[in-house]
Coordinates of C-alpha atoms in Angstrom, one line a residue:
Chain A
M13 CA -191.8 -86.1 20.7
I14 CA -188.4 -85.5 22.7
A15 CA -188.6 -89.4 23.4
F16 CA -189.0 -90.1 19.8
V17 CA -185.5 -87.9 19.0
I18 CA -183.6 -89.6 21.8
T19 CA -184.7 -92.9 20.5
T20 CA -183.5 -92.3 17.1
I21 CA -180.2 -90.8 18.0
V22 CA -179.2 -93.9 20.2
C23 CA -180.6 -96.3 17.3
F24 CA -178.2 -94.4 14.7
I25 CA -175.2 -94.6 16.9
T26 CA -175.5 -98.1 17.5
Y27 CA -176.0 -98.5 14.0
L28 CA -172.7 -96.6 13.1
F29 CA -170.7 -98.6 15.6
L30 CA -171.9 -101.5 14.1
T31 CA -171.2 -100.8 10.3
T32 CA -167.6 -99.1 10.9
G33 CA -165.4 -100.0 8.1
S34 CA -168.2 -100.4 5.1
A35 CA -166.5 -97.9 3.1
T36 CA -165.3 -98.8 -0.5
A37 CA -163.7 -96.6 -3.5
D38 CA -166.1 -94.5 -4.9
S39 CA -168.1 -93.4 -1.5
D40 CA -167.2 -92.9 2.0
I41 CA -167.4 -90.7 5.3
L42 CA -164.3 -90.0 7.0
G43 CA -163.1 -93.5 5.8
L44 CA -165.1 -95.3 7.7
W45 CA -168.8 -95.8 6.1
S46 CA -170.3 -95.5 2.7
Q47 CA -173.2 -92.9 2.2
Y48 CA -175.7 -95.6 1.5
E49 CA -175.0 -97.5 4.5
I50 CA -175.5 -94.2 6.2
I51 CA -178.6 -92.9 4.3
F52 CA -180.0 -96.7 5.0
G53 CA -179.1 -96.2 8.8
V54 CA -181.4 -93.0 9.2
V55 CA -184.3 -94.7 7.7
L56 CA -184.0 -97.8 9.8
S57 CA -183.4 -95.5 13.0
V58 CA -186.4 -93.3 12.2
I59 CA -188.7 -96.6 12.1
S60 CA -187.3 -98.0 15.2
G61 CA -187.7 -94.8 17.1
V62 CA -191.0 -94.7 16.1
I63 CA -191.5 -98.4 17.2
A64 CA -189.7 -98.2 20.5
R65 CA -190.0 -94.7 21.5
T66 CA -192.5 -95.4 24.8
I67 CA -190.5 -98.7 25.6
F68 CA -187.0 -97.0 25.5
V69 CA -187.6 -93.6 27.4
K70 CA -190.0 -94.3 30.5
E71 CA -191.4 -90.9 32.1
S72 CA -187.7 -89.3 33.1
K73 CA -185.1 -88.0 31.0
R74 CA -182.6 -88.2 33.6
M75 CA -180.0 -90.1 31.8
A76 CA -179.9 -87.6 28.6
N77 CA -177.3 -85.6 30.6
P78 CA -174.0 -86.0 29.1
A79 CA -172.1 -85.1 32.8
K80 CA -173.6 -88.4 33.9
W81 CA -172.4 -90.3 31.1
F82 CA -168.6 -89.2 31.9
I83 CA -169.5 -90.3 35.6
F84 CA -170.4 -93.8 34.5
L85 CA -167.2 -93.8 32.5
G86 CA -165.2 -92.8 35.5
Y87 CA -167.0 -95.3 37.8
L88 CA -166.4 -98.1 35.1
V89 CA -162.7 -97.6 34.9
G90 CA -162.1 -96.4 38.6
P91 CA -163.7 -98.3 41.5
F92 CA -165.5 -101.1 39.4
F93 CA -162.3 -102.1 37.6
I94 CA -160.3 -102.2 41.2
G95 CA -163.2 -104.3 42.8
M96 CA -163.4 -106.8 39.8
A97 CA -159.6 -107.4 39.7
K98 CA -159.8 -107.8 43.5
A99 CA -162.7 -110.2 43.0
N100 CA -160.7 -112.4 40.5
F101 CA -157.6 -112.9 43.0
D102 CA -160.2 -113.9 45.8
V103 CA -161.9 -116.5 43.6
A104 CA -158.3 -117.8 42.5
Y105 CA -157.4 -117.9 46.3
R106 CA -161.0 -119.9 47.1
V107 CA -160.2 -122.3 44.1
I108 CA -156.9 -122.9 44.8
T109 CA -157.4 -123.6 48.7
G110 CA -161.0 -124.4 48.7
K111 CA -162.0 -122.7 51.6
I112 CA -165.3 -121.3 51.5
N113 CA -168.1 -120.5 54.0
P114 CA -171.2 -119.4 52.4
G115 CA -174.5 -118.0 52.9
I116 CA -177.4 -116.3 51.5
V117 CA -178.1 -112.8 53.0
R118 CA -180.5 -109.7 52.6
I119 CA -179.5 -106.3 51.9
S120 CA -181.3 -103.1 51.4
P121 CA -179.4 -100.6 49.3
D122 CA -182.0 -97.7 49.4
L123 CA -182.2 -97.2 45.8
K124 CA -185.2 -96.2 44.2
T125 CA -185.1 -96.5 40.3
D126 CA -185.3 -99.8 38.5
L127 CA -181.9 -98.8 36.5
G128 CA -180.0 -97.8 39.7
I129 CA -181.0 -101.4 41.0
T130 CA -179.9 -102.9 37.8
M131 CA -176.6 -101.2 37.9
L132 CA -176.2 -102.3 41.7
A133 CA -177.1 -105.8 40.9
N134 CA -174.5 -106.1 38.2
S135 CA -171.8 -104.6 39.8
I136 CA -172.4 -106.7 43.0
T137 CA -172.1 -109.9 40.8
L138 CA -168.8 -108.9 39.1
T139 CA -167.3 -107.9 42.8
P140 CA -165.7 -110.0 45.6
G141 CA -167.1 -113.1 46.8
T142 CA -170.8 -112.2 46.2
L143 CA -173.3 -113.0 43.8
T144 CA -177.1 -111.5 43.3
V145 CA -179.7 -114.2 43.8
D146 CA -183.0 -112.4 44.1
I147 CA -184.9 -109.2 44.3
D148 CA -187.6 -107.9 46.8
E149 CA -189.6 -105.8 44.0
N150 CA -191.8 -104.2 46.8
K151 CA -189.0 -102.9 48.9
N152 CA -186.1 -102.9 46.4
D153 CA -184.1 -105.3 48.8
L154 CA -181.5 -107.8 47.1
Y155 CA -180.7 -111.1 48.3
I156 CA -177.1 -112.0 47.7
H157 CA -174.9 -115.4 48.0
W158 CA -172.0 -114.2 49.8
I159 CA -169.3 -117.0 49.5
N160 CA -167.3 -116.0 52.7
V161 CA -170.1 -114.8 55.3
K162 CA -168.4 -112.8 58.1
K163 CA -169.8 -113.5 61.6
E164 CA -170.0 -109.5 62.7
A165 CA -172.3 -108.9 59.8
L166 CA -175.0 -111.2 61.0
E167 CA -176.0 -109.4 63.8
K168 CA -177.9 -106.7 62.4
K169 CA -180.8 -107.9 59.9
P170 CA -181.0 -106.9 57.0
V171 CA -177.3 -107.0 56.6
D172 CA -175.6 -103.5 56.6
C173 CA -174.5 -102.4 53.3
K174 CA -171.2 -101.5 53.9
Y175 CA -169.9 -105.4 54.0
I176 CA -171.1 -106.1 50.4
C177 CA -171.1 -103.1 48.2
G178 CA -168.2 -100.7 49.5
S179 CA -168.7 -97.8 48.0
F180 CA -170.9 -98.5 45.0
P181 CA -174.4 -97.1 46.2
K182 CA -172.8 -93.8 46.5
W183 CA -171.6 -93.6 42.8
I184 CA -174.6 -95.1 41.6
R185 CA -176.9 -92.6 43.2
R186 CA -175.0 -90.0 41.7
I187 CA -175.2 -91.3 38.1
A188 CA -178.8 -93.0 38.2
E189 CA -180.8 -90.9 41.0
Chain B
M22 CA -153.9 -109.3 5.6
I23 CA -153.6 -109.1 9.3
E24 CA -149.9 -109.4 10.0
V25 CA -148.4 -106.9 12.1
I26 CA -146.5 -108.4 14.7
E27 CA -144.2 -111.2 13.6
G28 CA -144.9 -114.5 15.2
L29 CA -148.1 -113.1 16.9
D30 CA -150.8 -115.9 14.9
T31 CA -149.0 -119.0 16.1
L32 CA -149.1 -117.3 19.5
Y33 CA -152.9 -117.1 19.0
L34 CA -153.2 -120.8 18.0
V35 CA -151.4 -121.5 21.3
V36 CA -154.0 -119.3 23.5
L37 CA -156.8 -120.9 21.4
G38 CA -155.5 -124.3 22.5
M39 CA -155.7 -123.3 26.1
L40 CA -158.9 -121.8 25.7
F41 CA -160.3 -125.1 24.3
L42 CA -158.8 -126.9 27.2
S43 CA -161.1 -124.6 29.7
V44 CA -164.0 -125.4 27.5
V45 CA -163.1 -129.2 28.1
M46 CA -163.3 -128.6 31.4
A47 CA -166.7 -126.8 31.6
M48 CA -167.8 -129.8 29.3
I49 CA -166.9 -132.4 31.9
R50 CA -169.2 -130.2 34.3
V51 CA -171.9 -130.1 31.8
I52 CA -171.9 -134.1 31.4
L53 CA -171.3 -134.6 35.4
G54 CA -173.3 -131.8 37.1
P55 CA -175.5 -133.5 39.5
T56 CA -178.8 -130.9 38.8
A57 CA -180.1 -129.2 35.6
P58 CA -178.9 -125.6 37.0
D59 CA -175.2 -127.0 36.8
R60 CA -175.6 -127.9 33.5
A61 CA -176.8 -124.8 32.8
V62 CA -173.8 -122.6 34.4
G63 CA -171.5 -124.5 32.5
L64 CA -173.1 -123.8 29.1
D65 CA -173.2 -120.2 30.0
T66 CA -169.2 -120.6 30.6
I67 CA -168.8 -122.3 27.5
N68 CA -170.7 -119.3 25.7
T69 CA -168.6 -116.7 26.7
I70 CA -165.5 -118.8 26.2
V71 CA -166.5 -119.4 22.4
I72 CA -167.3 -115.4 21.9
V73 CA -163.7 -114.7 22.8
S74 CA -162.0 -117.8 21.1
M75 CA -164.1 -116.6 17.8
I76 CA -162.5 -113.2 18.2
I77 CA -158.9 -114.4 18.7
F78 CA -159.3 -116.9 15.8
G79 CA -160.8 -113.9 13.7
I80 CA -157.1 -112.4 14.2
A81 CA -155.3 -115.4 14.0
K82 CA -156.9 -116.2 10.4
G83 CA -156.8 -113.1 9.2
S84 CA -160.5 -112.2 8.6
V85 CA -162.5 -109.4 10.8
I86 CA -166.2 -111.4 9.6
Y87 CA -165.6 -113.6 12.7
I88 CA -166.1 -110.6 15.1
D89 CA -169.5 -109.7 13.6
V90 CA -170.4 -113.4 14.1
A91 CA -169.1 -113.1 18.0
I92 CA -171.5 -110.0 18.6
V93 CA -174.1 -111.9 17.7
Y94 CA -173.6 -114.9 19.2
A95 CA -173.2 -113.0 22.4
L96 CA -176.5 -111.9 22.2
L97 CA -178.3 -115.1 20.9
S98 CA -176.4 -117.0 23.9
F99 CA -177.5 -114.4 26.4
I100 CA -181.2 -114.9 25.1
S101 CA -181.1 -118.7 25.3
I102 CA -179.6 -118.6 29.0
L103 CA -182.5 -116.4 30.1
F104 CA -185.2 -119.0 28.7
I105 CA -183.3 -122.0 29.9
A106 CA -183.2 -120.0 33.5
K107 CA -187.0 -119.0 33.1
Y108 CA -188.0 -122.7 32.2
L109 CA -186.0 -124.1 35.2
E110 CA -187.7 -121.5 37.3
G111 CA -191.2 -123.3 36.0
G112 CA -192.7 -120.2 34.9
E113 CA -195.1 -119.3 32.3
F114 CA -193.7 -118.0 29.0
Chain C
M23 CA -139.0 -99.2 20.5
I24 CA -142.5 -98.5 20.9
S25 CA -143.5 -101.2 18.9
E26 CA -141.3 -103.5 21.4
I27 CA -143.4 -102.4 24.4
F28 CA -146.9 -102.8 22.5
E29 CA -145.7 -106.0 21.5
I30 CA -144.9 -107.0 25.3
V31 CA -147.9 -105.6 26.6
I32 CA -150.3 -107.6 24.2
Y33 CA -148.4 -110.8 25.3
I34 CA -149.1 -109.7 29.1
F35 CA -152.7 -109.1 28.2
L36 CA -153.2 -112.4 26.4
A37 CA -151.1 -114.4 29.4
I38 CA -153.6 -112.8 32.0
G39 CA -156.5 -113.6 30.0
V40 CA -155.8 -117.3 29.3
F41 CA -154.9 -117.5 33.0
F42 CA -158.0 -116.4 34.3
N43 CA -160.3 -118.3 31.7
L44 CA -158.4 -121.6 32.8
L45 CA -159.1 -120.7 36.4
A46 CA -162.9 -120.4 35.3
G47 CA -162.7 -124.0 34.4
I48 CA -160.9 -125.4 37.2
G49 CA -163.2 -123.2 39.5
L50 CA -166.0 -125.1 37.9
L51 CA -164.9 -128.4 38.3
R52 CA -163.9 -128.1 42.0
F53 CA -166.4 -126.0 43.9
P54 CA -169.4 -128.1 45.4
D55 CA -172.6 -126.1 44.6
V56 CA -174.3 -124.2 42.0
Y57 CA -174.0 -120.5 43.3
T58 CA -170.4 -121.2 44.1
R59 CA -169.4 -122.5 40.7
L60 CA -171.5 -119.5 39.3
H61 CA -169.2 -117.3 41.5
A62 CA -166.2 -118.9 39.4
G63 CA -168.1 -119.0 36.3
T64 CA -169.0 -115.5 35.9
K65 CA -166.4 -113.5 37.5
C66 CA -163.3 -115.3 36.1
T67 CA -164.6 -115.5 32.5
T68 CA -165.5 -111.5 32.3
F69 CA -162.1 -110.7 33.5
G70 CA -160.1 -112.9 31.5
S71 CA -162.2 -111.5 28.3
I72 CA -161.5 -108.0 29.1
F73 CA -158.0 -108.6 29.2
L74 CA -158.0 -110.9 25.7
I75 CA -160.5 -108.7 23.7
G76 CA -158.7 -105.8 25.4
S77 CA -155.2 -107.0 23.4
V78 CA -157.3 -107.6 20.2
I79 CA -158.3 -103.8 20.4
L80 CA -154.8 -102.7 21.0
L81 CA -153.4 -104.7 17.6
G82 CA -156.5 -103.0 15.9
L83 CA -155.6 -99.4 17.2
R84 CA -152.2 -99.7 16.1
M85 CA -153.3 -101.0 12.6
W86 CA -155.7 -97.9 12.7
W87 CA -152.5 -95.9 13.4
N88 CA -150.5 -97.3 10.4
N89 CA -153.6 -96.4 8.0
D90 CA -155.0 -100.2 7.5
A91 CA -158.7 -99.8 7.0
D92 CA -159.0 -103.4 8.7
G93 CA -158.1 -101.8 12.0
S94 CA -160.8 -99.8 12.7
I95 CA -163.2 -102.8 12.2
L96 CA -161.0 -104.7 14.5
A97 CA -160.7 -101.9 17.3
I98 CA -164.6 -100.7 17.3
H99 CA -166.5 -104.2 16.5
S100 CA -164.4 -105.6 19.4
I101 CA -165.4 -102.9 21.9
V102 CA -168.9 -103.6 20.8
A103 CA -168.4 -107.4 21.4
L104 CA -166.8 -106.3 24.9
V105 CA -169.6 -104.4 25.8
A106 CA -172.3 -106.9 25.0
I107 CA -170.5 -109.5 27.1
L108 CA -170.0 -107.0 30.2
V109 CA -173.9 -106.3 30.0
T110 CA -175.1 -109.6 29.4
N111 CA -172.9 -112.2 31.8
P112 CA -173.9 -110.8 34.9
T113 CA -177.6 -110.9 34.1
G114 CA -177.8 -114.4 32.7
A115 CA -175.9 -115.5 36.1
H116 CA -178.1 -113.6 37.9
A117 CA -181.2 -115.3 36.4
L118 CA -179.5 -118.8 36.5
A119 CA -179.0 -118.1 40.3
R120 CA -182.9 -117.3 41.1
A121 CA -183.8 -120.1 38.8
A122 CA -181.5 -122.5 40.7
H123 CA -182.8 -121.5 43.9
R124 CA -186.6 -121.3 42.9
S125 CA -186.0 -124.8 41.6
G126 CA -185.2 -126.2 44.9
V127 CA -181.4 -126.3 44.9
E128 CA -180.0 -125.4 48.5
P129 CA -176.7 -123.7 49.2
Y130 CA -174.1 -126.1 50.3
G131 CA -173.1 -125.9 53.7
A132 CA -175.1 -122.2 54.1
V133 CA -174.5 -120.4 57.5
V134 CA -177.4 -118.4 56.9
D135 CA -180.3 -118.5 54.2
D136 CA -182.4 -115.1 54.3
L137 CA -184.3 -116.1 51.2
K138 CA -185.5 -119.5 52.3
G139 CA -189.3 -119.3 52.9
T140 CA -190.1 -116.2 51.0
I141 CA -190.8 -117.6 47.5
K142 CA -194.8 -117.7 47.6
P143 CA -195.7 -116.0 44.3
K144 CA -195.0 -119.0 42.0
A145 CA -197.4 -120.8 44.1
E146 CA -200.2 -118.6 43.8
S147 CA -200.0 -117.9 40.1
K148 CA -200.1 -121.5 38.8
P149 CA -203.5 -122.4 39.8
K150 CA -204.8 -119.1 38.6
K151 CA -203.6 -120.4 34.8
K152 CA -204.3 -123.8 35.1
P153 CA -208.2 -123.8 34.5
V154 CA -207.8 -121.4 31.7
K155 CA -205.7 -124.0 29.7
K156 CA -208.3 -127.3 30.7
K157 CA -211.2 -124.9 29.4
K158 CA -209.4 -124.5 25.9
T159 CA -208.3 -127.9 25.8
S160 CA -212.0 -129.2 26.6
T161 CA -213.5 -126.9 24.2
K162 CA -210.9 -128.6 21.4
K163 CA -212.2 -132.1 22.6
E164 CA -215.9 -131.2 22.5
E165 CA -215.3 -129.6 18.8
G166 CA -213.6 -132.7 17.9
K167 CA -216.5 -134.8 18.9

């Protein structure tokens, strides 16, 4: 039941985002939506809530906590965006000079949930010099293509997380676990 | 319809020209690319640039409907890239 | 005064976005193999898109402030498109990199390749499914005869 309610609410919010600006002269709510649009949206989101409730909410309702959303927003605006800006100047430097020293290394970030691993993989792809290539699903290890391999990182295998992820695993552990 | 800052619509056309240039560069990679994944990478880049160009074009021409088209195009191109990747991997669908 | 600052911010955003999108194109041409090209193609286009769409969002917010109904559509729908790009772009790059490695493309000039030789499930899964297909086709032929 709780899964159904959560799925319906998320569907309805998505619907509201997609239908902004549907207001007409005779019917409008807040100047953004028309009443018919809202009624139709409620019907549609109830239907999709019935269909998708077992897929959307697996077993834990951990992410239904609003505090975690704000931490997530802070993560996006703060460390993630700075990492991304650095990544782009790094790529610009390598495009212009052509200096590369690539390799594929293995790291074990020690995250347990699927959502956490997905977020870490996407963050790694968008941050300096690294690209996720494959995942070991049994141990949750990631294989990473690194454009500029440091010699001192190769002494230990799997490679230490701090060379590649920086502070990301701490943040993601706070958000998704 | 959309005309807030004067001279901005011609600026948007210049921006579109530059984006077209980078689409051409990605297109050269699609044609040259020695292996199939190279071509797929070029295609992925073209998709992203086309999405952005659609939004800019919508503003330059003053019609909002292009942005809705861009959202749908983003999701469809993602699915198509996933299918191409699955095909290159040689897996079963 | 405020509108002038606004205008300058929009110009700067557009310049940054276009610069990084052009860089993505140049990187695609200059880098030597699939993985490094993915670096250029994914990071630069995502970062460039954030700034180009950001300028559109700013314009939309300003129009909304001036009581123009189209401004809300511009701002909110552009945000939805931006979120779609941010979520799908790295995932697509990840899928392509994995596909490239499994189809046997070696990283150019690799110092180290930990992934090499770890891919076994693909070889195991293929023979399992082939006999099923053969059976199906054979039964069809028999029916046809």
